[in-house]
Short mmCIF file of C-alpha atoms and ligand atoms in Angstrom, two decimals:
data_model
loop_
_atom_site.label_atom_id
_atom_site.label_comp_id
_atom_site.label_asym_id
_atom_site.label_seq_id
_atom_site.Cartn_x
_atom_site.Cartn_y
_atom_site.Cartn_z
CA MET N 1 0.00 0.00 0.00
CA LYS N 2 1.14 3.56 -0.77
CA SER N 3 0.94 6.29 1.85
CA SER N 4 -1.16 8.34 -0.58
CA ASP N 5 -3.85 5.62 -0.27
CA LEU N 6 -4.14 6.30 3.46
CA LYS N 7 -6.53 8.91 4.75
CA PRO N 8 -4.82 12.07 6.00
CA ILE N 9 -4.61 13.36 9.58
CA LEU N 10 -6.20 16.77 10.03
CA VAL N 11 -4.39 19.16 12.40
CA PHE N 12 -6.34 22.20 13.55
CA ASP N 13 -5.42 25.41 15.35
CA SER N 14 -6.47 29.05 15.33
CA GLY N 15 -3.13 29.97 13.77
CA ILE N 16 0.37 28.63 13.38
CA GLY N 17 0.68 27.22 16.92
CA GLY N 18 -0.44 23.78 15.77
CA LEU N 19 2.83 23.49 13.86
CA THR N 20 4.53 22.76 17.19
CA VAL N 21 2.32 19.66 17.36
CA LEU N 22 2.61 18.82 13.66
CA ARG N 23 6.40 18.52 13.90
CA GLU N 24 6.03 15.83 16.60
CA LEU N 25 3.25 14.08 14.68
CA ARG N 26 5.53 13.89 11.65
CA VAL N 27 8.23 12.18 13.71
CA LEU N 28 5.88 9.51 15.04
CA MET N 29 3.64 9.12 11.98
CA PRO N 30 6.08 9.34 9.07
CA GLU N 31 3.86 7.39 6.70
CA ARG N 32 0.92 9.78 7.00
CA HIS N 33 -0.15 12.82 5.05
CA PHE N 34 -1.38 15.77 7.09
CA ILE N 35 -3.78 18.60 6.37
CA TYR N 36 -2.93 21.64 8.41
CA THR N 37 -5.85 23.99 9.06
CA ALA N 38 -5.48 27.42 10.64
CA ASP N 39 -8.58 29.42 11.45
CA ASP N 40 -6.62 32.63 10.99
CA ALA N 41 -9.83 34.51 10.18
CA GLY N 42 -10.87 33.83 13.79
CA PHE N 43 -7.42 34.31 15.38
CA PRO N 44 -6.82 34.87 18.24
CA TYR N 45 -9.26 32.50 19.93
CA GLY N 46 -8.20 33.63 23.42
CA GLY N 47 -10.64 36.53 23.68
CA TRP N 48 -13.72 34.96 22.04
CA GLU N 49 -17.04 34.68 23.82
CA GLU N 50 -17.55 30.95 24.54
CA ASP N 51 -20.85 30.23 22.74
CA ALA N 52 -19.81 32.07 19.61
CA LEU N 53 -16.48 30.23 19.46
CA LYS N 54 -18.19 26.88 19.98
CA GLU N 55 -20.53 27.52 17.10
CA ARG N 56 -17.72 28.68 14.85
CA VAL N 57 -15.52 25.63 15.45
CA ILE N 58 -18.37 23.14 15.02
CA SER N 59 -19.45 24.74 11.79
CA LEU N 60 -15.86 24.82 10.47
CA PHE N 61 -15.53 21.10 11.19
CA ARG N 62 -18.75 20.33 9.38
CA GLY N 63 -17.08 21.63 6.22
CA LEU N 64 -13.60 20.24 6.92
CA LEU N 65 -14.78 16.68 7.57
CA ALA N 66 -17.04 16.64 4.53
CA THR N 67 -14.27 17.95 2.27
CA HIS N 68 -11.23 16.06 3.52
CA ASP N 69 -12.57 12.86 5.09
CA PRO N 70 -9.60 12.53 7.51
CA GLU N 71 -8.64 9.41 9.44
CA LEU N 72 -8.32 11.40 12.66
CA CYS N 73 -8.42 15.04 13.79
CA VAL N 74 -5.85 16.56 16.13
CA ILE N 75 -7.15 19.70 17.78
CA ALA N 76 -3.78 21.35 18.39
CA CYS N 77 -5.29 24.23 20.32
CA ASN N 78 -5.97 24.34 24.06
CA THR N 79 -8.31 27.31 23.72
CA ALA N 80 -10.54 25.45 21.27
CA PHE N 81 -10.38 21.95 22.70
CA THR N 82 -11.04 22.86 26.35
CA LEU N 83 -14.20 24.55 25.16
CA VAL N 84 -15.49 22.52 22.27
CA GLY N 85 -13.83 19.09 22.50
CA ALA N 86 -16.88 17.35 23.97
CA ASP N 87 -19.23 19.06 21.51
CA LEU N 88 -17.08 18.04 18.55
CA ARG N 89 -17.17 14.42 19.66
CA ALA N 90 -20.94 14.61 20.15
CA ALA N 91 -21.54 16.34 16.81
CA PHE N 92 -19.31 13.96 14.81
CA PRO N 93 -19.46 10.60 16.60
CA GLU N 94 -17.90 8.74 13.65
CA MET N 95 -14.72 10.85 13.82
CA ARG N 96 -11.90 10.47 16.33
CA PHE N 97 -10.52 13.65 17.91
CA VAL N 98 -7.23 13.91 19.76
CA GLY N 99 -7.29 16.99 21.94
CA THR N 100 -4.83 19.37 23.54
CA VAL N 101 -5.43 20.33 27.16
CA PRO N 102 -3.15 22.08 29.68
CA ALA N 103 -0.55 19.54 30.90
CA ILE N 104 -1.54 20.03 34.54
CA LYS N 105 -1.46 16.33 35.46
CA PRO N 106 2.15 15.69 34.37
CA ALA N 107 3.20 19.01 35.93
CA ALA N 108 1.66 18.02 39.28
CA GLU N 109 3.41 14.63 39.10
CA ARG N 110 6.81 16.20 38.38
CA THR N 111 6.95 19.34 40.52
CA ARG N 112 9.23 19.20 43.53
CA SER N 113 8.40 22.61 44.96
CA GLY N 114 4.64 22.12 44.59
CA LEU N 115 4.40 25.47 42.77
CA VAL N 116 3.22 25.12 39.19
CA SER N 117 2.16 27.81 36.73
CA VAL N 118 -0.04 27.43 33.67
CA LEU N 119 0.70 29.93 30.89
CA ALA N 120 -2.28 30.03 28.53
CA THR N 121 -4.68 32.29 26.67
CA PRO N 122 -7.33 34.20 28.62
CA GLY N 123 -9.91 31.75 27.23
CA THR N 124 -8.12 28.64 28.48
CA VAL N 125 -7.56 29.96 32.01
CA LYS N 126 -11.23 30.68 32.49
CA ARG N 127 -12.50 27.32 31.22
CA ALA N 128 -14.31 24.96 33.58
CA TYR N 129 -12.22 22.20 31.93
CA THR N 130 -8.99 23.78 33.22
CA ARG N 131 -10.37 24.23 36.74
CA ASP N 132 -11.50 20.58 36.72
CA LEU N 133 -8.01 19.43 35.72
CA ILE N 134 -6.53 21.31 38.68
CA GLN N 135 -9.10 19.91 41.06
CA SER N 136 -8.71 16.34 39.81
CA PHE N 137 -4.93 16.14 39.43
CA ALA N 138 -3.21 19.02 41.20
CA SER N 139 -5.16 19.69 44.37
CA GLN N 140 -1.97 19.14 46.39
CA CYS N 141 -0.14 21.87 44.42
CA HIS N 142 -0.37 25.60 44.26
CA VAL N 143 -1.34 26.28 40.65
CA ARG N 144 -1.06 29.82 39.29
CA LEU N 145 -3.11 30.41 36.14
CA VAL N 146 -1.62 33.09 33.91
CA GLY N 147 -3.82 34.21 31.01
CA SER N 148 -1.78 36.17 28.52
CA GLU N 149 -3.61 38.63 26.27
CA ASN N 150 -0.75 39.12 23.82
CA LEU N 151 1.55 36.13 23.75
CA ALA N 152 -0.16 34.17 20.95
CA ARG N 153 0.13 37.19 18.63
CA MET N 154 3.69 37.77 19.78
CA ALA N 155 4.59 34.15 19.05
CA GLU N 156 3.16 34.50 15.53
CA ALA N 157 5.24 37.64 14.99
CA TYR N 158 8.35 36.02 16.43
CA ILE N 159 8.17 32.90 14.30
CA ARG N 160 7.73 35.07 11.20
CA GLY N 161 11.02 36.76 12.02
CA GLU N 162 9.90 39.97 13.75
CA THR N 163 11.91 41.21 16.72
CA LEU N 164 10.18 41.37 20.10
CA SER N 165 11.35 43.47 23.01
CA ASP N 166 12.49 41.51 26.05
CA ASP N 167 10.43 43.79 28.28
CA ALA N 168 7.26 43.03 26.34
CA VAL N 169 7.80 39.27 26.63
CA LEU N 170 8.75 39.48 30.29
CA ALA N 171 5.57 41.43 31.03
CA GLU N 172 3.58 38.43 29.70
CA ILE N 173 5.45 35.71 31.60
CA SER N 174 6.57 37.32 34.87
CA GLN N 175 3.36 36.34 36.69
CA CYS N 176 4.39 32.70 36.25
CA PHE N 177 7.20 33.03 38.77
CA VAL N 178 5.99 32.60 42.32
CA GLU N 179 8.02 32.46 45.55
CA ARG N 180 6.37 31.15 48.67
CA ASP N 181 7.81 30.06 52.03
CA GLY N 182 11.26 29.67 50.51
CA ARG N 183 9.94 27.60 47.59
CA LYS N 184 9.81 28.67 43.94
CA THR N 185 7.79 27.73 40.88
CA ASP N 186 9.67 24.91 39.15
CA ILE N 187 7.32 24.05 36.26
CA VAL N 188 5.52 26.29 33.79
CA VAL N 189 2.98 24.52 31.58
CA LEU N 190 2.95 25.87 28.03
CA ALA N 191 -0.83 25.63 27.65
CA CYS N 192 -1.06 27.29 24.27
CA THR N 193 0.47 25.59 21.25
CA HIS N 194 1.93 28.88 20.05
CA TYR N 195 4.17 29.26 23.07
CA PRO N 196 6.75 26.47 22.50
CA PHE N 197 8.02 28.55 19.55
CA MET N 198 9.20 31.06 22.15
CA ALA N 199 10.58 28.63 24.71
CA ASN N 200 14.17 29.73 24.07
CA VAL N 201 13.21 33.37 24.73
CA PHE N 202 11.31 32.38 27.88
CA ARG N 203 14.35 30.43 29.10
CA ARG N 204 16.64 33.38 28.57
CA LEU N 205 14.33 35.84 30.34
CA ALA N 206 13.16 33.65 33.23
CA PRO N 207 14.21 35.00 36.66
CA TRP N 208 15.21 31.42 37.58
CA PRO N 209 15.34 28.13 35.67
CA VAL N 210 12.10 26.16 35.41
CA ASP N 211 10.84 23.28 33.26
CA TRP N 212 8.71 24.59 30.40
CA LEU N 213 6.27 21.76 29.77
CA ASP N 214 5.26 21.29 26.13
CA PRO N 215 2.63 18.58 25.56
CA ALA N 216 3.28 18.19 21.81
CA GLU N 217 5.08 14.87 22.02
CA ALA N 218 2.40 13.38 24.29
CA ILE N 219 -0.30 14.48 21.84
CA ALA N 220 1.60 12.85 18.98
CA ARG N 221 1.97 9.63 20.97
CA ARG N 222 -1.77 9.59 21.61
CA ALA N 223 -2.50 10.09 17.90
CA ARG N 224 -0.02 7.33 16.99
CA SER N 225 -1.69 4.93 19.40
CA LEU N 226 -5.03 5.43 17.65
CA VAL N 227 -3.62 4.94 14.14
CA PRO N 228 -1.29 1.95 14.24
CA LEU N 229 1.56 1.83 11.75
CA MET N 230 1.01 -0.69 8.96
CA ALA N 231 4.11 -2.65 8.05
CA ASP N 232 3.85 -2.51 4.27
CA VAL N 233 3.32 1.20 3.59
CA GLU N 234 5.58 2.80 0.98
CA PRO N 235 7.14 6.11 2.01
CA LEU N 236 5.57 9.50 1.53
CA ILE N 237 6.15 11.69 -1.50
CA GLY N 238 5.11 15.32 -1.86
CA GLU N 239 4.07 18.18 0.36
CA ASP N 240 1.01 18.44 2.56
CA PRO N 241 -1.61 21.17 2.20
CA ALA N 242 -2.20 24.05 4.61
CA ILE N 243 -5.58 25.72 4.66
CA PHE N 244 -6.11 29.21 6.04
CA THR N 245 -9.70 30.24 6.66
CA SER N 246 -8.91 33.83 5.64
CA GLY N 247 -7.87 32.49 2.24
CA ARG N 248 -4.97 34.95 2.18
CA PRO N 249 -2.05 34.30 4.51
CA ASP N 250 0.79 36.77 4.00
CA PHE N 251 4.12 36.05 2.36
CA SER N 252 6.01 35.32 5.59
CA THR N 253 3.32 32.84 6.66
CA ARG N 254 3.52 31.07 3.30
CA ARG N 255 7.28 30.87 3.64
CA LEU N 256 6.95 29.50 7.16
CA MET N 257 4.52 26.85 5.91
CA GLN N 258 6.98 25.87 3.21
CA GLY N 259 9.62 25.35 5.88
CA PHE N 260 7.24 22.85 7.48
CA GLY N 261 6.69 21.05 4.18
CA LEU N 262 3.23 22.56 3.72
CA THR N 263 1.79 24.23 0.63
CA VAL N 264 -0.85 26.88 1.20
CA ARG N 265 -3.98 26.14 -0.75
N1 LIG A 1 -2.80 27.99 19.89
C1 LIG A 1 -3.96 28.22 20.68
C2 LIG A 1 -3.93 27.39 21.97
O1 LIG A 1 -3.29 26.36 22.06
C3 LIG A 1 -4.41 29.61 21.01
C4 LIG A 1 -4.03 30.84 20.28
C5 LIG A 1 -5.18 31.83 20.19
O2 LIG A 1 -5.34 32.69 21.08
O3 LIG A 1 -5.91 31.72 19.22
O4 LIG A 1 -4.58 27.72 22.93
#
């Protein structure tokens, strides 16, 4: 069997953050084609009113599933999945969805100081889903939720090659660093798929070293477990498509997509 005979995996985000997940998916699922979808017309998702965002994502998926008939969908967006994951599964019961949620459970298992921060969009920090994760898996920790208004946009600018001021970045992340009774935050969960692109900047600016937890590899492992590798598949040829809901991503975005082996349609 040729890999072009296999159904593709659809990867969805509001913007280019899902590329941090796609690169891990490619490592673990080398025989698969991917369709990358960015709802850039709706970006950023962080500030959306919940009902309106739910409706938007469900209606986008109605079209995407009908057009592309994927094997599996990876929702590479915390802001979307923590809100609409259950509704997507209910609306499309024949499709399998792998979600992205703040990595609070692994952070709670790994922290030694008991002080964990979750760096996310304003939408993700106010979700009931996020509060439930803390209650279920991190009740023994002190969890600081930091909802950043600007970081997703800044990450998009950064990855396109724009220069960001250190002060501006520090203003977005400084709330993550907590000191309490001689203990310090030792893990910051990157709970927005855009943020791992900036992990090197975060590391440089952090007032003390912490683990920056990126769930991308765990998401890829989950996807791999649902789509077992077949022994006799011939290797992949050609680029994968990237779809932007605006229909007109700029030149630097197209170039970035090319770097990820994606052709904008
Ligand atoms: N990449 C998205 C996430 O993981 C959010 C970016 C946005 O605000 O749209 O939450």
